[in-house]
CSV table of C-alpha atoms in Angstrom, one decimal:
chain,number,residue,atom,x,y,z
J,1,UNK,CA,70.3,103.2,105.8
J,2,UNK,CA,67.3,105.0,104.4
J,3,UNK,CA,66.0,101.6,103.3
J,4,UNK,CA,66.6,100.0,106.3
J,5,UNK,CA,64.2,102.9,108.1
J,6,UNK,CA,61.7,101.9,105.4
J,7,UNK,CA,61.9,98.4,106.1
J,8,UNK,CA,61.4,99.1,109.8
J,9,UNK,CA,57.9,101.3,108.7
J,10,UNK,CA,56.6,98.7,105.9
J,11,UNK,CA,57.9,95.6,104.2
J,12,UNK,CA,58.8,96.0,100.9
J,13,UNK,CA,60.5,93.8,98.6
J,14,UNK,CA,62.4,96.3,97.2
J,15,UNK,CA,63.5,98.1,100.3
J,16,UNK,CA,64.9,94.6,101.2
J,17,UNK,CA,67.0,94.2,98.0
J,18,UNK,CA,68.2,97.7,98.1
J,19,UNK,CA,69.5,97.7,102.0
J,20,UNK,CA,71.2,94.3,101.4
J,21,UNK,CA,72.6,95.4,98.1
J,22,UNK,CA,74.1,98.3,99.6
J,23,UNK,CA,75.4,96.7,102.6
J,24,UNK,CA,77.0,93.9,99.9
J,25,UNK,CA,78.4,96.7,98.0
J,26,UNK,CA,80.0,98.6,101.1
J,27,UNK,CA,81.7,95.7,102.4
J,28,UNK,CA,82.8,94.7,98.9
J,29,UNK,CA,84.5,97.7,98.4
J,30,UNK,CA,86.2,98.1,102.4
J,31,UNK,CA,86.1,95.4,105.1
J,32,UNK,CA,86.2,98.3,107.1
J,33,UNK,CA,82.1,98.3,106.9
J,34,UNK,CA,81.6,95.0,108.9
J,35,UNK,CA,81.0,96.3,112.3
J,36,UNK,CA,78.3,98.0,110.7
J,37,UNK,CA,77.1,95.1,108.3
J,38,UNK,CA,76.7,93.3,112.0
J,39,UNK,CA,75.0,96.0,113.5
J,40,UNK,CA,72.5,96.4,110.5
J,41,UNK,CA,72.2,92.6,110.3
J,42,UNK,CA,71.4,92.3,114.4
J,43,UNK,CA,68.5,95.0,114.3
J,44,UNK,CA,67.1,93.5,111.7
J,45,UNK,CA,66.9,89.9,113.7
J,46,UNK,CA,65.6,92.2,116.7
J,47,UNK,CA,63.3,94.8,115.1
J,48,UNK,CA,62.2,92.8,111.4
J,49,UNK,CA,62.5,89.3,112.8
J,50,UNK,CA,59.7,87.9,110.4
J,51,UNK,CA,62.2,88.7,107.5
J,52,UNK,CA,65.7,88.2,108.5
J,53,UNK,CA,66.3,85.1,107.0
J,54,UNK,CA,64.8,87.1,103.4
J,55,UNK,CA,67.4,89.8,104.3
J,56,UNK,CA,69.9,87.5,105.4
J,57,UNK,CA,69.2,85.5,101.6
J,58,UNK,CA,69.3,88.1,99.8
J,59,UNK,CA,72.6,90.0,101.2
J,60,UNK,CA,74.4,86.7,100.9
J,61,UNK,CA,73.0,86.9,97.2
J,62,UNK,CA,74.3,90.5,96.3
J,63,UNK,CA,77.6,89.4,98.3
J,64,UNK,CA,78.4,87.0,96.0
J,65,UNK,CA,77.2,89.3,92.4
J,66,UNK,CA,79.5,91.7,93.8
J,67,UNK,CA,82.2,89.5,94.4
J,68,UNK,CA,82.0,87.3,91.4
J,69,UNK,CA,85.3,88.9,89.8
J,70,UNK,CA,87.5,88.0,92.3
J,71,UNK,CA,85.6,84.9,93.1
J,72,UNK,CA,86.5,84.3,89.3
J,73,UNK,CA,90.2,85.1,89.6
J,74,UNK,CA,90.6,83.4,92.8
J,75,UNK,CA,88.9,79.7,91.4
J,76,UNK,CA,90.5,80.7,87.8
J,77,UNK,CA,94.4,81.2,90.2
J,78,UNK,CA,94.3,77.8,92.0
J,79,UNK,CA,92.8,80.0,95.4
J,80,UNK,CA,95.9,82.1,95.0
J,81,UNK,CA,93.9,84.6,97.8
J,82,UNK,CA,92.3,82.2,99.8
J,83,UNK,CA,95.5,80.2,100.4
J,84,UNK,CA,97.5,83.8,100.6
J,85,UNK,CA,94.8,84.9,103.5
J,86,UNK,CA,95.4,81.3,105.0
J,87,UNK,CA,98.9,81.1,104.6
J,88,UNK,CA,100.8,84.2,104.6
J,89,UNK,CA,101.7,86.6,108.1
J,90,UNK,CA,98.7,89.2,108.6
J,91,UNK,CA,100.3,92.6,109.7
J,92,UNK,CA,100.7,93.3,113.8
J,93,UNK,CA,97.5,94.9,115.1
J,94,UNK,CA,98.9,97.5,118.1
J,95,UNK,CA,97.2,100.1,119.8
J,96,UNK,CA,94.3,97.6,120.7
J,97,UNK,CA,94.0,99.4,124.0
J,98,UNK,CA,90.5,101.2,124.5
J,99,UNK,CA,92.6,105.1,124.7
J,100,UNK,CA,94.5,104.3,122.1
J,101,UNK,CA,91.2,103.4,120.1
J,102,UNK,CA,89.1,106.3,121.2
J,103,UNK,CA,92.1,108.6,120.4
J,104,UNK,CA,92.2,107.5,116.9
J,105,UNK,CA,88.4,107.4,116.3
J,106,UNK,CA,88.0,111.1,117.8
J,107,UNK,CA,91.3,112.1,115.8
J,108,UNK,CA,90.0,110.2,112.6
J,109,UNK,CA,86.2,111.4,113.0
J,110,UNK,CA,86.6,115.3,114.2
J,111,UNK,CA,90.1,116.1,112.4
J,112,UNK,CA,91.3,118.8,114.4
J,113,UNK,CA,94.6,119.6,115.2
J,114,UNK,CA,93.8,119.6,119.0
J,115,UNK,CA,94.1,115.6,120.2
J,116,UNK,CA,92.2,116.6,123.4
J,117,UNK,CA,89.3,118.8,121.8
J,118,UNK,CA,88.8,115.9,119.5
J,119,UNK,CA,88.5,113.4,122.4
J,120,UNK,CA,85.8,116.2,123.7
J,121,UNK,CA,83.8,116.6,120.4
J,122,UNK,CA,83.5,112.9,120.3
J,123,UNK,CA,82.3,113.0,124.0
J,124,UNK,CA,79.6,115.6,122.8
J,125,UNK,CA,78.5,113.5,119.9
J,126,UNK,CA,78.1,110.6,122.2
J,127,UNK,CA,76.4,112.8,124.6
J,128,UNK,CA,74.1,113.9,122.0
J,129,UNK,CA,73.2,110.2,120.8
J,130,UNK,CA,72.5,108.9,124.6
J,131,UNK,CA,70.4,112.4,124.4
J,132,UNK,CA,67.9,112.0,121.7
J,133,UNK,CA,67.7,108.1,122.6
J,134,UNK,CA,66.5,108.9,126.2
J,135,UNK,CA,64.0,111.8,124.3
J,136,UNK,CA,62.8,110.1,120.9
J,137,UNK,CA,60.0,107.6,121.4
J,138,UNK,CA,59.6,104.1,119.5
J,139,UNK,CA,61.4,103.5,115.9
J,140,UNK,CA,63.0,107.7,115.9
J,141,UNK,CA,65.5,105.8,117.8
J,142,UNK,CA,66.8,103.5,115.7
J,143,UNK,CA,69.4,106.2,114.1
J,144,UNK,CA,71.5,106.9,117.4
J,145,UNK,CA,71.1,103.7,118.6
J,146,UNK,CA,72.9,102.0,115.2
J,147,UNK,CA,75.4,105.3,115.4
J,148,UNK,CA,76.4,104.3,119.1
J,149,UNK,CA,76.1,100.3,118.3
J,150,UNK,CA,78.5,100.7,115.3
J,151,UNK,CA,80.7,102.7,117.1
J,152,UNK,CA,81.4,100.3,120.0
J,153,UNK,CA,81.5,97.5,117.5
J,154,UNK,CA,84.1,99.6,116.1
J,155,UNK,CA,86.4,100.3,119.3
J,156,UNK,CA,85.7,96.4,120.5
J,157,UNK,CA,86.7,94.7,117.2
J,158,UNK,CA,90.1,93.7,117.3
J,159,UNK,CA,91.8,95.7,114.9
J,160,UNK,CA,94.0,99.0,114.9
J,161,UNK,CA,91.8,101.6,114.2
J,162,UNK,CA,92.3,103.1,111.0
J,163,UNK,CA,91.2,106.6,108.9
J,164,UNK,CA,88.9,104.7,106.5
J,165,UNK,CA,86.8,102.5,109.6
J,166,UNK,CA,84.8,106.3,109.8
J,167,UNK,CA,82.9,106.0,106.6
J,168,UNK,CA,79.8,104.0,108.3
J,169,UNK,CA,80.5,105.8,112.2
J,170,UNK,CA,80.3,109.3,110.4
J,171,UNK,CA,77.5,108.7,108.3
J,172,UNK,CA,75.2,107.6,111.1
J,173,UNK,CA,76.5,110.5,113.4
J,174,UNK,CA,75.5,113.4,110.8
J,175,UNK,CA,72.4,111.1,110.1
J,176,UNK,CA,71.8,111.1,114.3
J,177,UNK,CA,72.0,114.9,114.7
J,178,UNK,CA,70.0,115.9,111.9
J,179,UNK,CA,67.3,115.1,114.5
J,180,UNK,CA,68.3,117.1,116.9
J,181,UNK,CA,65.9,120.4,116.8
J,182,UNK,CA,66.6,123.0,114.4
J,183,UNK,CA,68.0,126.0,117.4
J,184,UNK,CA,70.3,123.4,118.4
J,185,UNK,CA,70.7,121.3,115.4
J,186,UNK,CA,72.2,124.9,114.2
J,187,UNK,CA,74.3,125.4,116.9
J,188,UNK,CA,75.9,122.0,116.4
J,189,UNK,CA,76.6,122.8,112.5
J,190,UNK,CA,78.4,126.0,113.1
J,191,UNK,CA,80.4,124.4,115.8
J,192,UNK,CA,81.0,121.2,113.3
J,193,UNK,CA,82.0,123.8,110.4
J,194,UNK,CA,84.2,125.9,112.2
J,195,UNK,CA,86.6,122.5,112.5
J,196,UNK,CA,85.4,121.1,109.1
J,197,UNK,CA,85.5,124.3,106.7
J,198,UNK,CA,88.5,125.9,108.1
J,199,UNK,CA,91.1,127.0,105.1
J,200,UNK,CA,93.5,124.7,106.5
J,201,UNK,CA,91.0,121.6,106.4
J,202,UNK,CA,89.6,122.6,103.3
J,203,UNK,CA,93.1,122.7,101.2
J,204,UNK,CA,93.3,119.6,102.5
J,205,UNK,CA,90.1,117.7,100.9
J,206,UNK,CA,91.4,119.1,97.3
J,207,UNK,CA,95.3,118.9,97.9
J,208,UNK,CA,96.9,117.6,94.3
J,209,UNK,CA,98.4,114.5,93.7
J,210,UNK,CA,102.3,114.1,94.8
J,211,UNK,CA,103.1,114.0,90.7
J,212,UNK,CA,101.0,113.5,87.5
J,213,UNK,CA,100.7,110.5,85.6
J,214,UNK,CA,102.6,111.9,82.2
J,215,UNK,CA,105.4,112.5,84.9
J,216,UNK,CA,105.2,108.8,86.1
J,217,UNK,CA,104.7,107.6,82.2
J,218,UNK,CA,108.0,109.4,81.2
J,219,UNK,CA,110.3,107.9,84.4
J,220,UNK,CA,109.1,104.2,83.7
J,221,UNK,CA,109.6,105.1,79.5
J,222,UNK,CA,113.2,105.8,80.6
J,223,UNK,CA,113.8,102.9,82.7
J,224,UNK,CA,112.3,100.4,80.6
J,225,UNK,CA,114.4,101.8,77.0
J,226,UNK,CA,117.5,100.4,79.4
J,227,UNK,CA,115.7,97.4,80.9
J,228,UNK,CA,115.2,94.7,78.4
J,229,UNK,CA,115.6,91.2,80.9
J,230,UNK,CA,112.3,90.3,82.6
J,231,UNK,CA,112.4,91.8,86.5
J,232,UNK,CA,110.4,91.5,89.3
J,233,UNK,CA,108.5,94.9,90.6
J,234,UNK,CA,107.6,96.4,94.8
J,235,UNK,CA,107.3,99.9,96.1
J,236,UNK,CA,108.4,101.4,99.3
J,237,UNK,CA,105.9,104.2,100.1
J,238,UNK,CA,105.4,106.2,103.1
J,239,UNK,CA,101.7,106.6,102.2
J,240,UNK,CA,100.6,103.2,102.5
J,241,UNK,CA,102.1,99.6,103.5
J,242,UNK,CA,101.6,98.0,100.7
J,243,UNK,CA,104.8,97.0,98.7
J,244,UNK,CA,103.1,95.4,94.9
J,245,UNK,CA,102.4,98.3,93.4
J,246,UNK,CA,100.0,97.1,90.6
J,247,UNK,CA,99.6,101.0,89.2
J,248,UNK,CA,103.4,101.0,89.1
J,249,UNK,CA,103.3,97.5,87.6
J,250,UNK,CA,100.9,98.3,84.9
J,251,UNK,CA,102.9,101.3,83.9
J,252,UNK,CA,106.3,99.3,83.5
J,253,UNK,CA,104.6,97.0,81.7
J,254,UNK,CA,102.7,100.0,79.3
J,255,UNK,CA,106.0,101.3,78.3
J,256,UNK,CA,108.0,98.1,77.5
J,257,UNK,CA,109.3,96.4,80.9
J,258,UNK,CA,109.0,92.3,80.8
J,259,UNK,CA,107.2,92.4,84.4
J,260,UNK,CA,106.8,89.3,86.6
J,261,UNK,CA,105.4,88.8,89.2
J,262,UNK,CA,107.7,87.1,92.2
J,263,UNK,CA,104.5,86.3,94.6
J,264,UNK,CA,103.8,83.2,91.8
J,265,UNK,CA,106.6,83.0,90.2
J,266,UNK,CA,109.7,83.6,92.0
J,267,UNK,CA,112.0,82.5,90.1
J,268,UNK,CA,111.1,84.3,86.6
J,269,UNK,CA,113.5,87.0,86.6
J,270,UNK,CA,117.1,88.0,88.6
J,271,UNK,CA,116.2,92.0,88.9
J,272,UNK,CA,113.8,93.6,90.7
J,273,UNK,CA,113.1,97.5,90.5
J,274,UNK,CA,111.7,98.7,94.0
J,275,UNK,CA,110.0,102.3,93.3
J,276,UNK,CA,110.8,104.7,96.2
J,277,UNK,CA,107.0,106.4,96.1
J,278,UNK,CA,107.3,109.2,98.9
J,279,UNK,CA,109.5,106.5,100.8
J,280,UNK,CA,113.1,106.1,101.6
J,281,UNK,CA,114.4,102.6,100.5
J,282,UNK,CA,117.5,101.6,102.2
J,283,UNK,CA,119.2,98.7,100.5
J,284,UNK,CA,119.7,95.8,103.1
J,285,UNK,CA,117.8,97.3,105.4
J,286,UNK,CA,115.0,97.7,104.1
J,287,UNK,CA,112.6,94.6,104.7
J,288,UNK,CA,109.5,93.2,103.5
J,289,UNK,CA,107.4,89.8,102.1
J,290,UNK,CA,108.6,90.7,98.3
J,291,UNK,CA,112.2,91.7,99.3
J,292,UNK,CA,112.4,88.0,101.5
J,293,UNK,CA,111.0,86.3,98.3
J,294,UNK,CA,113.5,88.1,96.1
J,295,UNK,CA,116.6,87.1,98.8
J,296,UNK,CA,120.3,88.4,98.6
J,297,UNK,CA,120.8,91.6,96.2
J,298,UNK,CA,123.2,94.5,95.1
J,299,UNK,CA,121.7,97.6,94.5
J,300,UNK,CA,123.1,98.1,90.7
J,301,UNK,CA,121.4,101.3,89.2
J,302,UNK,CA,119.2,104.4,90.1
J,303,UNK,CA,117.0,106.3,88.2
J,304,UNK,CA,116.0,109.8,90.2
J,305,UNK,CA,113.0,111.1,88.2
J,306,UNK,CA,111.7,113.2,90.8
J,307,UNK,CA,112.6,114.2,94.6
J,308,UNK,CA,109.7,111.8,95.7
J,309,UNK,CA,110.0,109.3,93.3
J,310,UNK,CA,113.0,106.9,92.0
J,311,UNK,CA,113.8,103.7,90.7
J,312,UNK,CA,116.2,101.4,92.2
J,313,UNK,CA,117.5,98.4,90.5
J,314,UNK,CA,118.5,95.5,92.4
J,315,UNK,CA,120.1,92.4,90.9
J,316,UNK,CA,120.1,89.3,93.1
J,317,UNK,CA,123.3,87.6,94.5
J,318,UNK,CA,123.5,83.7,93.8
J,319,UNK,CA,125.0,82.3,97.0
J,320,UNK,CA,127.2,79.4,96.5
């Protein structure tokens, strides 16, 4: 952002390979940042047209650098992802509807515990944006113009609207009220730390981890001194959707499991351990992609290391 102000205030060619860098590096680490990446990549065909195409080069450039692992992998894996992003059924998107998207950004973005005071904080912040880009004159107001940009693109994009899509909205509003006047400005980060840097809130930011990792190393050290036949691994968490588990995967395979992997090679084992982390697996009724690829099963053993966090065995049925 800061090199993207630069950029706007003199060329520089290291300004240029700094903001696409950091754009490259953002998206590379959470798709979440592309309705920012196409805000950032739109002002600068409107506002730094002479050097777009430079920008455009060199983004492209640190793209790729930052990319080249899984490039690697994928080329290395016979386009295991590409074909898997081609091929396979991309989750349902719901609440696509425009108050079911502004709920979740205000809920997401002000994180109180009051749905309709978030709603209102996230009217205020708007407020405040349309506000200093009615009052700031020439490039002062580039910074609530990309905040407002980046937030429709947000809300229009045609994807649920999820916790981590904030990292870019957030940045730019804190960046877009820091020009607010200091009386005000002050006002507006007593209001914003009243919500932010309650006890509740804070506890929250530095709540421990649900076990420890010696406590995960001695479960999987149990399960694999009985498992010695090669078995496929998933997880059923209520934290995320997700169902591989490759930190659970690594684990069995650190303490002695024969661990295959059924999305490439389905037929390498007849067991499959599915990890109840903070979830509730329900055996034949619980569904997903790795159970389907697994296909009929008895649930045969269970290992309950902690409250939150067993081990089922399954072994698979061969139909006539």
């Amino acid at each position: 952002l800061t090199s993207f102000l630069l950029l706007l205030k003199e060329y520089k060619t290291l300004y240029m390979w700094v903001l696409s860098a950091s754009i490259a590096l953002a998206v590379s680490f959470t798709y979440s940042i592309a309705p920012f990446i196409f805000v950032i990549l739109l002002f600068s065909f409107l506002f730094i047209r002479k050097y777009f195409l430079k920008i455009l080069l060199t983004f492209l450039i640190s793209l790729i650098f930052f990319n080249l692992p899984t490039i690697v992998f994928d080329l290395r894996h016979h386009l295991l992802l590409t074909t898997s992003l081609l091929t396979k059924t991309h989750p349902v998107q719901n609440q696509l509807d425009p108050i079911s998207k502004v709920n979740n950004a205000s809920q997401y973005l002000l994180a109180t515990s009051n749905q309709s005071l978030n709603v209102a904080l996230l009217a205020i912040a708007i407020a405040i944006a349309l506000f200093l880009l009615i009052k700031l004159k020439g490039k002062q107001k580039i910074l609530p113009l990309l905040f407002l940009s980046t937030l429709l693109a947000t809300l229009i994009s045609p994807f649920t609207f999820q916790a981590h899509y904030i990292f870019a909205v957030l940045t730019l509003l804190f960046a877009t009220l820091s020009l607010l006047p200091n009386p005000i400005l002050i006002i507006v980060l007593i209001i914003f730390s009243f919500f932010y840097a309650t006890p509740k809130q804070l506890s929250s930011y530095f709540k421990s981890a649900p076990r420890t990792y010696n406590q995960m190393l001695s479960c999987f050290q149990q399960v694999c001194s009985e498992m010695k036949d090669p078995v496929f691994v998933s997880v059923q968490s209520d934290m995320h959707p997700y169902h591989n588990g490759p930190e659970h995967r690594y684990l069995l395979k650190k303490t002695g499991c024969d661990v295959q992997k059924i999305e490439t090679e389905p037929y390498a084992a007849s067991k499959m351990i599915v990890i109840e982390d903070m979830g509730t697996f329900t055996p034949q009724k619980t569904n997903y992609y790795e159970l389907t690829l697994f296909g009929d099963y008895q649930l045969t053993k269970i290992w309950a290391c902690q409250d939150n966090f067993k081990v089922n065995l399954l072994d698979q049925i061969n139909n006539p």
